[in-house]
XYZ file of C-alpha atoms in Angstrom:
177
model
C 34.644 18.361 -5.434
C 33.291 20.901 -2.824
C 30.968 19.647 -0.020
C 27.433 20.069 -0.326
C 26.004 22.440 2.106
C 22.688 21.280 3.769
C 19.821 23.739 3.889
C 17.863 24.220 7.068
C 14.566 23.347 6.565
C 11.873 24.245 9.359
C 9.051 21.999 9.939
C 5.770 22.290 11.620
C 5.405 21.754 15.253
C 3.981 18.300 15.071
C 6.404 16.692 12.619
C 9.078 16.134 15.199
C 6.506 13.874 17.385
C 5.072 12.252 14.206
C 8.781 11.373 12.842
C 9.652 10.139 16.434
C 6.777 7.706 15.875
C 8.125 5.970 12.666
C 9.817 2.606 13.605
C 11.931 3.238 10.321
C 13.407 6.437 11.667
C 14.390 5.104 15.122
C 17.684 3.165 15.961
C 18.455 0.755 18.373
C 19.063 3.045 21.078
C 15.815 4.863 20.711
C 17.577 7.999 18.887
C 15.618 9.476 15.824
C 17.916 9.158 12.984
C 18.051 11.350 9.716
C 14.829 11.290 7.705
C 17.057 11.469 4.492
C 20.644 10.334 5.261
C 23.037 10.367 2.579
C 26.485 8.299 3.571
C 28.267 10.072 1.014
C 28.243 13.934 2.180
C 29.859 14.887 -0.981
C 26.775 13.740 -3.176
C 23.116 14.904 -3.195
C 20.294 12.264 -3.447
C 19.047 11.883 -6.808
C 15.302 12.544 -8.050
C 15.054 8.988 -8.960
C 15.975 7.664 -5.120
C 13.168 10.040 -3.596
C 10.794 9.028 -6.091
C 11.804 5.031 -5.265
C 11.229 6.168 -1.654
C 7.820 7.352 -2.257
C 6.824 4.309 -4.269
C 8.073 2.144 -1.476
C 5.743 4.417 1.040
C 2.767 3.585 -1.176
C 2.612 6.528 -3.404
C 2.736 4.305 -6.641
C -0.478 4.650 -8.164
C -1.734 1.350 -7.073
C -3.645 2.244 -3.718
C -3.351 5.881 -3.910
C -2.215 8.625 -6.557
C 1.073 8.335 -8.070
C 3.357 11.150 -6.734
C 6.861 11.730 -7.358
C 9.264 14.000 -5.185
C 8.864 17.212 -7.756
C 4.836 16.416 -7.411
C 5.162 17.325 -3.551
C 7.391 20.141 -4.121
C 4.787 21.550 -6.861
C 2.195 20.752 -4.301
C 3.953 22.885 -1.747
C 4.808 25.814 -3.701
C 1.175 26.147 -5.083
C -0.295 25.955 -1.699
C 1.776 28.179 -0.160
C 1.697 30.868 -3.040
C -2.437 30.471 -2.757
C -2.069 30.735 1.330
C -0.548 34.082 0.103
C 3.050 33.803 1.732
C 5.910 35.559 0.470
C 7.373 34.121 -2.701
C 11.316 34.636 -1.511
C 10.155 32.680 1.744
C 8.816 29.749 -0.232
C 11.783 29.505 -2.596
C 14.042 29.507 0.601
C 12.055 26.763 1.924
C 12.012 24.674 -1.231
C 15.697 25.346 -1.435
C 15.528 27.147 -4.734
C 18.699 29.132 -4.259
C 19.815 31.141 -7.221
C 23.622 31.525 -5.763
C 24.574 33.668 -9.020
C 21.693 36.485 -8.662
C 22.787 39.657 -7.090
C 20.233 39.522 -4.853
C 20.921 36.207 -3.308
C 24.893 37.783 -2.984
C 23.541 40.337 -0.813
C 20.933 38.809 1.190
C 21.805 35.923 2.840
C 19.021 35.617 5.256
C 17.469 32.479 6.101
C 13.857 33.872 7.262
C 13.928 30.765 9.866
C 11.360 32.430 12.259
C 8.958 33.407 9.524
C 9.458 29.804 7.584
C 8.726 27.730 11.050
C 5.246 30.107 11.065
C 4.633 29.599 7.628
C 5.244 25.481 7.744
C 2.884 25.620 11.258
C 0.009 27.573 8.945
C 0.708 24.749 5.969
C 0.274 21.667 8.279
C -2.960 23.325 9.861
C -4.381 24.103 6.542
C -3.519 20.189 5.317
C -5.271 19.086 8.705
C -8.209 21.214 7.528
C -8.243 19.792 4.113
C -8.054 16.211 5.502
C -11.243 17.188 7.910
C -13.030 18.370 5.090
C -12.727 22.068 5.824
C -11.150 24.455 3.269
C -10.051 28.069 3.379
C -9.861 30.119 0.105
C -7.529 33.150 0.428
C -8.792 34.406 -2.870
C -12.186 35.056 -1.456
C -10.968 37.231 1.323
C -11.568 41.076 1.286
C -8.361 43.185 1.182
C -8.993 43.965 4.817
C -9.206 40.505 5.971
C -6.197 39.772 3.817
C -4.262 42.702 5.684
C -5.617 41.113 9.078
C -4.134 37.836 8.398
C -0.731 39.125 7.089
C -0.612 41.500 10.388
C -1.025 38.642 12.274
C 1.565 36.683 10.778
C 3.861 39.288 11.210
C 3.040 39.892 14.877
C 3.726 35.812 15.202
C 7.037 36.339 13.591
C 8.236 39.077 15.582
C 7.428 37.304 18.872
C 9.430 34.272 17.558
C 12.212 36.543 16.745
C 12.402 38.162 20.128
C 12.477 34.932 21.930
C 14.986 33.649 19.755
C 17.034 36.713 20.636
C 16.604 36.641 24.179
C 17.728 32.838 24.324
C 20.692 34.217 22.602
C 21.158 36.921 25.389
C 21.040 39.598 22.576
C 17.643 41.070 23.385
C 18.717 43.380 26.373
C 21.606 44.755 24.117
C 19.346 45.345 21.160
C 16.836 46.971 23.434
C 19.667 49.271 25.115
C 20.307 50.704 21.686
C 16.910 51.704 20.838
């Protein structure tokens, strides 16, 4: 059986701090453990396992809404589409990879910088909802939507340039231009 490849899933900037405060994820040496660790690397977690974990965290319908793994994924997909993020980027974030498609065979980009920014904006959006603030992209004018997308592209470019610089590739790239 081939080994299952683990997808890289960027999170928002605050998640590592939040996770490091969870007593369930810290080992006795103070190190952050895997959030979803599987002792059998050749198998993926089943949907039932995640749903059971959600029930143990209180998402069982007793004191809060009954939620499932697919429910969280649907919520994220719908919300990110409402925020007008690129659908390919959303599908990558949710690890919806169609390995049989011609596009996926030739396009192996991971869009990590863009997905990091997307997750930061998603976390900020969820924080605003928690505070009773809402933002509807459906009510934006075309010019406002163009401005939001331009700001996202600029932020993404800055992240990408920092990444290239940290890898020592920025100077080589600039010399070729």
